[in-house]
PDB file of N, CA and C in Angstrom:
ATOM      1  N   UNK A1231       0.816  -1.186   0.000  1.00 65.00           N
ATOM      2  CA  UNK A1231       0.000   0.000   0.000  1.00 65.00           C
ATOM      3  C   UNK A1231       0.863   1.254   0.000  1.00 65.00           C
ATOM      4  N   UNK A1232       2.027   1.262   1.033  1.00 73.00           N
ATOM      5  CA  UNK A1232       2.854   2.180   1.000  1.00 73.00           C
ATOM      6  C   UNK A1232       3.214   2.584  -0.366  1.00 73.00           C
ATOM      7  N   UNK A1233       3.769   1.557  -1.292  1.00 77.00           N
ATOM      8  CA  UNK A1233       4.249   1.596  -2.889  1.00 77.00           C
ATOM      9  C   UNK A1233       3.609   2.668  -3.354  1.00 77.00           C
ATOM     10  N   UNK A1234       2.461   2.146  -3.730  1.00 79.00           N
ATOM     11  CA  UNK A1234       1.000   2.330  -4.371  1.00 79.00           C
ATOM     12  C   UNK A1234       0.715   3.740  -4.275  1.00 79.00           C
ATOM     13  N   UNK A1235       0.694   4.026  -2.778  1.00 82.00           N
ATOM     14  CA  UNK A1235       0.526   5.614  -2.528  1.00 82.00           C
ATOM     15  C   UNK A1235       1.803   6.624  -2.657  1.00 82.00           C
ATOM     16  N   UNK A1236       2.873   6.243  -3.365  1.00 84.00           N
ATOM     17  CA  UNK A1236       3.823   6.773  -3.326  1.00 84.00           C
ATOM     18  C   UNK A1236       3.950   6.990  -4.503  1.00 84.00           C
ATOM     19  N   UNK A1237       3.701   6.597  -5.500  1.00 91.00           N
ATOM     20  CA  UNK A1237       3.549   6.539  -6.959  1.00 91.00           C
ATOM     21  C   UNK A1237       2.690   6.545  -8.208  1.00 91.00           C
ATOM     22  N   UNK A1238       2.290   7.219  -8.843  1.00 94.00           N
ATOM     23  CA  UNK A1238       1.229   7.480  -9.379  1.00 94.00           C
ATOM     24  C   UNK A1238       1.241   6.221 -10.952  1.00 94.00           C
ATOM     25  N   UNK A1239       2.344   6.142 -11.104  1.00 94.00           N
ATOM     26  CA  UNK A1239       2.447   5.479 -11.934  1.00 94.00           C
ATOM     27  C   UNK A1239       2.570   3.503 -11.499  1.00 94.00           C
ATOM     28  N   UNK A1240       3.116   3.476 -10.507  1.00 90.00           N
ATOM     29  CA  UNK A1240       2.672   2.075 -10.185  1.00 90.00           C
ATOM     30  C   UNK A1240       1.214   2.062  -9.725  1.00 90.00           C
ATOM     31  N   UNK A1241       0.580   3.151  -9.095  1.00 90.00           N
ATOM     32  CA  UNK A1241      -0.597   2.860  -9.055  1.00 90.00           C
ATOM     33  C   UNK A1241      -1.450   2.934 -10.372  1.00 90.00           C
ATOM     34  N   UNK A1242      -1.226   3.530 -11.192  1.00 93.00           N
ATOM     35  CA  UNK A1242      -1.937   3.275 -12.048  1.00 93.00           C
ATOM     36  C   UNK A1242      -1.610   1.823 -13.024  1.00 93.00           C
ATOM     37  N   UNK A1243      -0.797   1.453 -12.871  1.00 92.00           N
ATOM     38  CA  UNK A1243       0.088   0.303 -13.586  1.00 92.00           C
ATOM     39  C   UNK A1243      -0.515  -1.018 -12.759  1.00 92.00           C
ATOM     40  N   UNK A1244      -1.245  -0.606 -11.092  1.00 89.00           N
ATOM     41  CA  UNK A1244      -1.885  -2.159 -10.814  1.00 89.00           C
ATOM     42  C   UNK A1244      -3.082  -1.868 -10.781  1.00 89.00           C
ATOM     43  N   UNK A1245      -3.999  -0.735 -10.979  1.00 91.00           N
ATOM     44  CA  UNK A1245      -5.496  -0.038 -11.399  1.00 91.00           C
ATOM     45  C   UNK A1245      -5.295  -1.628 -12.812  1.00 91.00           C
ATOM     46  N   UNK A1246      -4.654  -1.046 -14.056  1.00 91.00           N
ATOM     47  CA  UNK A1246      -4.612  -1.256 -15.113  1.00 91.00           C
ATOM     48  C   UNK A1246      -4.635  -3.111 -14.705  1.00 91.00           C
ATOM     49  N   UNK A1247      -3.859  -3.641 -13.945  1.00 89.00           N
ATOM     50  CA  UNK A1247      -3.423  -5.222 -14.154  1.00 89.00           C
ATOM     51  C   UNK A1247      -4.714  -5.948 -13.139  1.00 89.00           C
ATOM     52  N   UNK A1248      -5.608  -5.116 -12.348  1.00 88.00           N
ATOM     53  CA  UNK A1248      -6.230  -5.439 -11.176  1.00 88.00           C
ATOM     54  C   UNK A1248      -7.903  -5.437 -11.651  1.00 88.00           C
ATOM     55  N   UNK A1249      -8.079  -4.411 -12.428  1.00 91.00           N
ATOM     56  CA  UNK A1249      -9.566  -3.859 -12.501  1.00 91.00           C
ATOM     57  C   UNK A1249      -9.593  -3.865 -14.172  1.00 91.00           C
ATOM     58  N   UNK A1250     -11.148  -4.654 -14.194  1.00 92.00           N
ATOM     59  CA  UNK A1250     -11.445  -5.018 -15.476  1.00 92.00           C
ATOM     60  C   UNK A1250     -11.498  -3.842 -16.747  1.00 92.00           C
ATOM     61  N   UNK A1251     -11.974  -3.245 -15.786  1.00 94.00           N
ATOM     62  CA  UNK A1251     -12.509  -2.205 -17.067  1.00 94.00           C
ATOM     63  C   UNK A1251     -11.737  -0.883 -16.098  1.00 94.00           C
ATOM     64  N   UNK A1252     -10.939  -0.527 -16.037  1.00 93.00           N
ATOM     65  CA  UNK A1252     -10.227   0.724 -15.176  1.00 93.00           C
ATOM     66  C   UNK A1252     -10.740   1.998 -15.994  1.00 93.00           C
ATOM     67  N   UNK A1253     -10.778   2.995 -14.668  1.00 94.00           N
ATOM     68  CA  UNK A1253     -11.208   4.352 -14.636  1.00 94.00           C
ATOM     69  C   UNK A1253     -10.764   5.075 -15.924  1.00 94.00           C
ATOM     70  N   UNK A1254     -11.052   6.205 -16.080  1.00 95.00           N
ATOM     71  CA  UNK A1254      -9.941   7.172 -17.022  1.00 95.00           C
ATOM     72  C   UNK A1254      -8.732   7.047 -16.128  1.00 95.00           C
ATOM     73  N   UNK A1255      -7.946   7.658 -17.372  1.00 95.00           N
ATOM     74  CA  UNK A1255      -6.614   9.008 -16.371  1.00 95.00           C
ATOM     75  C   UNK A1255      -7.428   9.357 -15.732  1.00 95.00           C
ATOM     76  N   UNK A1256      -8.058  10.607 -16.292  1.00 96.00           N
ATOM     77  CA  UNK A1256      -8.996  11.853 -14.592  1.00 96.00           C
ATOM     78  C   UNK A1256      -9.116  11.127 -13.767  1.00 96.00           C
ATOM     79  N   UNK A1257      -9.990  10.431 -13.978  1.00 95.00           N
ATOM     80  CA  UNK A1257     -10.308   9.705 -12.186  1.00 95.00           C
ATOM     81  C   UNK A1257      -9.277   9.267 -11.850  1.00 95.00           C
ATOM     82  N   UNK A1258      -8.553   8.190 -12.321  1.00 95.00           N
ATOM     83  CA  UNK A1258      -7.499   8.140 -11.917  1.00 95.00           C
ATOM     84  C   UNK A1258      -6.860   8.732 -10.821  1.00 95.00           C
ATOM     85  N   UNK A1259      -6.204  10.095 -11.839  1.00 96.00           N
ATOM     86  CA  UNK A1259      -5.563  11.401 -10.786  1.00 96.00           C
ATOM     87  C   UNK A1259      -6.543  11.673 -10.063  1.00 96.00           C
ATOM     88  N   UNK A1260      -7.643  11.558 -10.080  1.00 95.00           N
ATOM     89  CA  UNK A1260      -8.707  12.259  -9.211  1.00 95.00           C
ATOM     90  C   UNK A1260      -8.383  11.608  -7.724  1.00 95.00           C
ATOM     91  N   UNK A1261      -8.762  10.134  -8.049  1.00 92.00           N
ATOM     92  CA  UNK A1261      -8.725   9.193  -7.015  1.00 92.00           C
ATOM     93  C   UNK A1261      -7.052   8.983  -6.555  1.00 92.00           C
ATOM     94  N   UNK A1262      -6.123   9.335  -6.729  1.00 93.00           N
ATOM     95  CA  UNK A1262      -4.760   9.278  -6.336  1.00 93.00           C
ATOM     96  C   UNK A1262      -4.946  10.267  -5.391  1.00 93.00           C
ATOM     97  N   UNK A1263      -5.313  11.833  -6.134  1.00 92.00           N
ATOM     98  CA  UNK A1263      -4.937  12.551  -5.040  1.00 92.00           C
ATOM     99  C   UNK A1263      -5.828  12.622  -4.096  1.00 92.00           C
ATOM    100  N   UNK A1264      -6.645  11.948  -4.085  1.00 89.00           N
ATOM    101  CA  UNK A1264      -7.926  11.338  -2.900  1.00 89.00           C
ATOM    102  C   UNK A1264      -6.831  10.924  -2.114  1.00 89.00           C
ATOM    103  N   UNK A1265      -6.554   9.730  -2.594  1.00 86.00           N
ATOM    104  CA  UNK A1265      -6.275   9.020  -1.727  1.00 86.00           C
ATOM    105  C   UNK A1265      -4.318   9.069  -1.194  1.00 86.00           C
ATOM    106  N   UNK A1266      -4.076  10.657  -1.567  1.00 86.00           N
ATOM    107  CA  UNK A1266      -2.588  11.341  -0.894  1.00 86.00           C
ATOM    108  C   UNK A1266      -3.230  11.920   0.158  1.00 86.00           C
ATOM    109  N   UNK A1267      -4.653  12.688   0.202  1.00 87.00           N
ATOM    110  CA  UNK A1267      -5.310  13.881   0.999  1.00 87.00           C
ATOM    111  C   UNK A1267      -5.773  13.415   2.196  1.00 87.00           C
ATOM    112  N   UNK A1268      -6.445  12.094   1.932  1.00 80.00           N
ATOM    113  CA  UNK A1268      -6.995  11.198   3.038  1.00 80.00           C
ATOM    114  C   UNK A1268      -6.724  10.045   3.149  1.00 80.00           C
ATOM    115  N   UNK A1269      -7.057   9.473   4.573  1.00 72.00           N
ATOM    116  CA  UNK A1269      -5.795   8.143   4.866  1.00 72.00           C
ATOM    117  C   UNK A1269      -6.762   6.627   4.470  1.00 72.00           C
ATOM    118  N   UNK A1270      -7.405   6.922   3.038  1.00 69.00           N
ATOM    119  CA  UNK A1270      -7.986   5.707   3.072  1.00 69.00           C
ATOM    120  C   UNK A1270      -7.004   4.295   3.356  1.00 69.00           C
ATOM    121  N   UNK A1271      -5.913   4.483   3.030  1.00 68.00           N
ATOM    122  CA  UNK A1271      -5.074   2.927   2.475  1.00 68.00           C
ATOM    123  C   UNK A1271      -3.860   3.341   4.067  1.00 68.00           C
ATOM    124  N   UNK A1272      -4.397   2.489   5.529  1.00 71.00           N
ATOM    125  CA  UNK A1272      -3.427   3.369   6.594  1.00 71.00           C
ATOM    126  C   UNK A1272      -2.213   1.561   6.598  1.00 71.00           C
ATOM    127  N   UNK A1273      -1.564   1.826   6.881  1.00 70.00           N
ATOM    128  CA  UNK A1273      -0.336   1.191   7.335  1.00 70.00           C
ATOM    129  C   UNK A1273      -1.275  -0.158   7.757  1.00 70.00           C
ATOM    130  N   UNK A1274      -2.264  -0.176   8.773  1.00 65.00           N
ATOM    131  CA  UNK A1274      -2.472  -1.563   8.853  1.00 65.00           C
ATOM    132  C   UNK A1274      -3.610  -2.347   8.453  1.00 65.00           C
ATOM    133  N   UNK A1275      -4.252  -1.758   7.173  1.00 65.00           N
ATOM    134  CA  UNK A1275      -5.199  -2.137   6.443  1.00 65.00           C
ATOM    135  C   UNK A1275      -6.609  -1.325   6.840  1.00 65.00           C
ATOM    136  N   UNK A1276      -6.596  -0.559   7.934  1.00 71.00           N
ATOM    137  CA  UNK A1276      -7.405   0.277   8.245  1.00 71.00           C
ATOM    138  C   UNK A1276      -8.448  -1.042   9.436  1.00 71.00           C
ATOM    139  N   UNK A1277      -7.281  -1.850   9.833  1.00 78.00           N
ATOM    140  CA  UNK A1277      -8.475  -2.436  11.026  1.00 78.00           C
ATOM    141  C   UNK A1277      -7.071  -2.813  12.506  1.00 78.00           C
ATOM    142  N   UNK A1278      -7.422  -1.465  12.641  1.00 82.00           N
ATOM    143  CA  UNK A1278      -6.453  -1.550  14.376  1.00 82.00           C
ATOM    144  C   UNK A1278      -7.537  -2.407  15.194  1.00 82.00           C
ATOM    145  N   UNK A1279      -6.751  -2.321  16.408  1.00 85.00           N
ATOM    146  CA  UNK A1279      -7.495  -2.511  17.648  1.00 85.00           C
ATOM    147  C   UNK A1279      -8.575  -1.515  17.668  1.00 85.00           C
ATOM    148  N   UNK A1280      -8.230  -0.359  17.690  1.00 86.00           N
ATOM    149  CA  UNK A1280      -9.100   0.444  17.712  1.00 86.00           C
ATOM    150  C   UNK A1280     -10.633   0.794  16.939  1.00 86.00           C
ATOM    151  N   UNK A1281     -10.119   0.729  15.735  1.00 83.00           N
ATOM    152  CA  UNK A1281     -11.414   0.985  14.527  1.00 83.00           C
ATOM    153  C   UNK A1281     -12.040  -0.680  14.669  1.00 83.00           C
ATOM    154  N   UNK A1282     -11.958  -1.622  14.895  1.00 86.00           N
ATOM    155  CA  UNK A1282     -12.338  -3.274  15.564  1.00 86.00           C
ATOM    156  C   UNK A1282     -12.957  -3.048  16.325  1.00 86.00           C
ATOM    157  N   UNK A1283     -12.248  -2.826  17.487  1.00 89.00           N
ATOM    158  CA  UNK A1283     -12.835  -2.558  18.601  1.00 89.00           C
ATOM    159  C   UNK A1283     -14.321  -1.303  18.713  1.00 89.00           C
ATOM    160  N   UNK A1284     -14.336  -0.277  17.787  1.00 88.00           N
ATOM    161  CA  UNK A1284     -15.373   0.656  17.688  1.00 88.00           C
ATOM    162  C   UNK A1284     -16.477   0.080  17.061  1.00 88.00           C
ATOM    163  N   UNK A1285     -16.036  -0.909  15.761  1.00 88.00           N
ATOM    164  CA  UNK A1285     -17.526  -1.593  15.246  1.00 88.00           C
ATOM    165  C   UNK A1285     -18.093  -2.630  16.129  1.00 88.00           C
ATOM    166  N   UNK A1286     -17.117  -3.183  16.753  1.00 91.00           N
ATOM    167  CA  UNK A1286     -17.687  -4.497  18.021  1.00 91.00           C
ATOM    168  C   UNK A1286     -18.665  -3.935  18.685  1.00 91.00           C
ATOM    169  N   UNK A1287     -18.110  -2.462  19.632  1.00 92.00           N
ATOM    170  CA  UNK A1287     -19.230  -1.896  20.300  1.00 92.00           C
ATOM    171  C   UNK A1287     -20.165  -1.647  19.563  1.00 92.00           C
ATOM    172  N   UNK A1288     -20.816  -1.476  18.409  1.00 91.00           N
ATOM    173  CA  UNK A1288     -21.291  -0.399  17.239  1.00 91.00           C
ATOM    174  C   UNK A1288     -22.267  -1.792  17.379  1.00 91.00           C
ATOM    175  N   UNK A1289     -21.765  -2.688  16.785  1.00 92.00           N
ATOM    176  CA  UNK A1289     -22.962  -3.859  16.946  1.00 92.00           C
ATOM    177  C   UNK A1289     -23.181  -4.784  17.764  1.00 92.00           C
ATOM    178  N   UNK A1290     -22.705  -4.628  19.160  1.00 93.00           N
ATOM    179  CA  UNK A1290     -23.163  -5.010  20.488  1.00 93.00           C
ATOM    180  C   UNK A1290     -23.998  -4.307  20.694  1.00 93.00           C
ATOM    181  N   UNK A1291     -24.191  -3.029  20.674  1.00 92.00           N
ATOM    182  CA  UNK A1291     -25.189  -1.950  21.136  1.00 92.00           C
ATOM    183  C   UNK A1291     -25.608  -2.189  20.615  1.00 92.00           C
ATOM    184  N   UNK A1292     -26.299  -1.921  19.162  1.00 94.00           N
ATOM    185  CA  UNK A1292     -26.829  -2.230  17.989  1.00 94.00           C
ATOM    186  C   UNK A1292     -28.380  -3.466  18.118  1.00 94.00           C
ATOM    187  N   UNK A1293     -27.411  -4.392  18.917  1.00 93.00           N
ATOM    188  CA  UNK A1293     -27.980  -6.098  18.898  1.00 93.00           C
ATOM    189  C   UNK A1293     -27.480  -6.602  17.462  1.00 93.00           C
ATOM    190  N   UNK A1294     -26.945  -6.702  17.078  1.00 93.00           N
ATOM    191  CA  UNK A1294     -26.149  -7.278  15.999  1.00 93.00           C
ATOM    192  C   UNK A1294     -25.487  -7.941  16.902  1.00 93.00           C
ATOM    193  N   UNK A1295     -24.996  -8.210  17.459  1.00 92.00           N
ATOM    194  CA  UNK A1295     -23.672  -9.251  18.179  1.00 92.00           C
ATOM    195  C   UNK A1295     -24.154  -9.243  19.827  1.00 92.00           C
ATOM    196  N   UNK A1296     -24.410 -10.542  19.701  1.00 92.00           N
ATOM    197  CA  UNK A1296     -25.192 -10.785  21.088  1.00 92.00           C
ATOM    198  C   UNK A1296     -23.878 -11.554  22.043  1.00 92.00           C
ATOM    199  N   UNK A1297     -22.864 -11.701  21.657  1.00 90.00           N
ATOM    200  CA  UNK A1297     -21.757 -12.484  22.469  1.00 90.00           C
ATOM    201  C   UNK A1297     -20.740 -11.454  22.483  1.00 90.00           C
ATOM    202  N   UNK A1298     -20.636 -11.029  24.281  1.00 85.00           N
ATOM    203  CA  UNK A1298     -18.800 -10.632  23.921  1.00 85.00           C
ATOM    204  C   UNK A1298     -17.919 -11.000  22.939  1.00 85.00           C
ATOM    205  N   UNK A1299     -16.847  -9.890  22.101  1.00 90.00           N
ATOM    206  CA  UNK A1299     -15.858 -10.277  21.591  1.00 90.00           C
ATOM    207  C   UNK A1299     -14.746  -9.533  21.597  1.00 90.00           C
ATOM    208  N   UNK A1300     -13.765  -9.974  20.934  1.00 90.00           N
ATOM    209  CA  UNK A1300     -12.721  -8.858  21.128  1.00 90.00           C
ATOM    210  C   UNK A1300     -12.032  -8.482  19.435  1.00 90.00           C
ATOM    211  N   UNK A1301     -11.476  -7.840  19.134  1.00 87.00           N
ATOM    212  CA  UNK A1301     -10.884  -7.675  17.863  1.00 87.00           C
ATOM    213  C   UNK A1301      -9.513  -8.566  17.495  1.00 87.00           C
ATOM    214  N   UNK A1302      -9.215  -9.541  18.447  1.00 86.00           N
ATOM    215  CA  UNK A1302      -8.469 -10.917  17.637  1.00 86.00           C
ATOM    216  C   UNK A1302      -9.254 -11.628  17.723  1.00 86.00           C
ATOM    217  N   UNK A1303     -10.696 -11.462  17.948  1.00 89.00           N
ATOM    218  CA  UNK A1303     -11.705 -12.918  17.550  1.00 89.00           C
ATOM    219  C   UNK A1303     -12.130 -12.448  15.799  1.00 89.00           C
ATOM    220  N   UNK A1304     -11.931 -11.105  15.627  1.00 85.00           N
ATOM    221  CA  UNK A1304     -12.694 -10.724  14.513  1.00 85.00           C
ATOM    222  C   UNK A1304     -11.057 -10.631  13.277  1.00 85.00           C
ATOM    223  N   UNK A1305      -9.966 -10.527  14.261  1.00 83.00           N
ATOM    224  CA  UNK A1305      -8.833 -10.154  12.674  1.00 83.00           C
ATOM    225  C   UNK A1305      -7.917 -10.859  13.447  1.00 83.00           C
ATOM    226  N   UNK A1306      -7.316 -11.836  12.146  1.00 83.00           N
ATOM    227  CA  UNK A1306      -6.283 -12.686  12.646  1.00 83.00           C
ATOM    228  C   UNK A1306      -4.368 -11.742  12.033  1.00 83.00           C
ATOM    229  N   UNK A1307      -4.454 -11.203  12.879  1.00 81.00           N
ATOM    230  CA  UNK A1307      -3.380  -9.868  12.741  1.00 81.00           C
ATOM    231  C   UNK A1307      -2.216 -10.880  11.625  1.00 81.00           C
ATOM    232  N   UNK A1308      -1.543 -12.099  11.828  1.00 86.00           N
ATOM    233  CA  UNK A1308      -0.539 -12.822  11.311  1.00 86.00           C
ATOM    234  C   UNK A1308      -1.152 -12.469   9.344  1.00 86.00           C
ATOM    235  N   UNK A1309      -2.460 -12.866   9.235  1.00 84.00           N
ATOM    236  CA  UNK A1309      -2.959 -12.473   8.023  1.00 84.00           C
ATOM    237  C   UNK A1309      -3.060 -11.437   7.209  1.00 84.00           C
ATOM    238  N   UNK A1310      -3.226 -10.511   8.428  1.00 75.00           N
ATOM    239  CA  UNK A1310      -3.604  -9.119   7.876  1.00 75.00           C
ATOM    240  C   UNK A1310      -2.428  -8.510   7.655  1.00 75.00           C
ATOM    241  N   UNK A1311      -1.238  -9.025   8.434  1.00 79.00           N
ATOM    242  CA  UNK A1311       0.618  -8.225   8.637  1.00 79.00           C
ATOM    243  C   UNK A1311       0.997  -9.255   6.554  1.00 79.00           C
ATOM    244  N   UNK A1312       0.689 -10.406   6.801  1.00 85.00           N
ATOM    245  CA  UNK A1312       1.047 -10.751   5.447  1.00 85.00           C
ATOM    246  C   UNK A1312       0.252 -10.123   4.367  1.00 85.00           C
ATOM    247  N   UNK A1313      -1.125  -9.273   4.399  1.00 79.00           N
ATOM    248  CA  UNK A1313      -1.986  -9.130   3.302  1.00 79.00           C
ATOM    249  C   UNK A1313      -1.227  -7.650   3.125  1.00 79.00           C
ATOM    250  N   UNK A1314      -0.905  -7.205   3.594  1.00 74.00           N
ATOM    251  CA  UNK A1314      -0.573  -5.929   3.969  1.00 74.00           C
ATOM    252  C   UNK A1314       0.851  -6.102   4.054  1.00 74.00           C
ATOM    253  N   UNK A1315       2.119  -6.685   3.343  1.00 80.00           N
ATOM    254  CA  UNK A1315       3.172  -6.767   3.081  1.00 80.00           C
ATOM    255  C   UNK A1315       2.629  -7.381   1.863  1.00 80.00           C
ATOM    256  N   UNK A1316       1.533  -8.147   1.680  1.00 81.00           N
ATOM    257  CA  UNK A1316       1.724  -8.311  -0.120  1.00 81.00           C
ATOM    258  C   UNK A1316       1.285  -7.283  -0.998  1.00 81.00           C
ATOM    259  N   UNK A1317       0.268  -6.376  -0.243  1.00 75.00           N
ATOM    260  CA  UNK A1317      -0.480  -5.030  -1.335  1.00 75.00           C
ATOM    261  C   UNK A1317       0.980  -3.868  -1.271  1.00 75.00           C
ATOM    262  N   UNK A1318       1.895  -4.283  -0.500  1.00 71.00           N
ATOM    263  CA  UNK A1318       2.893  -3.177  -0.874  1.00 71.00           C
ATOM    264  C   UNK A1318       4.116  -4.191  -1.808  1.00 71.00           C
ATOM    265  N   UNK A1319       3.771  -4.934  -2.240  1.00 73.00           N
ATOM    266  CA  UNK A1319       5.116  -5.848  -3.022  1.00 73.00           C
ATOM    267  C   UNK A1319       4.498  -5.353  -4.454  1.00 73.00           C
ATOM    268  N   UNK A1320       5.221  -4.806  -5.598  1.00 68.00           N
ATOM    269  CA  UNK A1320       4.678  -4.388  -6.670  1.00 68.00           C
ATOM    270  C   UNK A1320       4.774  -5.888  -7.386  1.00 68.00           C
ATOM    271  N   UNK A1321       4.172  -5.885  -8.283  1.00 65.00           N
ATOM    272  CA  UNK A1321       3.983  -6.845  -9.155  1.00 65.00           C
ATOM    273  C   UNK A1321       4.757  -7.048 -10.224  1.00 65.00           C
ATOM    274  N   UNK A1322       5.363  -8.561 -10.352  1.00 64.00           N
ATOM    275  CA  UNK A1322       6.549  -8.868 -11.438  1.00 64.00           C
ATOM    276  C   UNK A1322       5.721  -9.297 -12.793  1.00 64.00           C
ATOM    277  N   UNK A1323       4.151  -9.527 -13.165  1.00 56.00           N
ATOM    278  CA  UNK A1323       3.653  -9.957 -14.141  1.00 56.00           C
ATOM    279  C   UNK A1323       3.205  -9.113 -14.665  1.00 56.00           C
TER     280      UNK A1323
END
């Protein structure tokens, strides 16, 4: 992810190898500098303890989730540290 947001041209180079029918350029740049301005893509896939832990409560209160839990019942971190070292490995194909 780090890559990706660092480069406009590898990002557009895995837009192009990833997505069937990809955006224009404009959007493209549109959506790049989206996503320089705001932290959609954060370092740990965007599911800390924290942001986990806020939807757990969100649907405990809710009644959506009728059993205590915690946010390593919901993200197996070993997965998410490898998914998130592979979206920053650029692509050799």
């Amino acid at each position: 992810m780090t890559t990706l947001k660092s480069d406009f041209a590898l990002f557009r180079a895995a837009v192009g190898e990833y997505v069937d029918e990809p955006p224009s350029e404009q959007s493209l740049r549109e959506l790049y500098d989206l996503i320089q301005k705001y932290p959609f893509w954060t370092e740990d896939g965007g599911l800390s303890e924290d942001s986990v832990g806020f939807m757990i409560d969100i649907a405990t209160e809710s009644g959506v989730l009728t059993e205590p839990m915690s946010a390593g019942d919901v993200v197996d971190r070993e997965t998410l540290r490898r998914a998130v070292e592979l979206a920053d490995t650029p692509s050799t194909g």
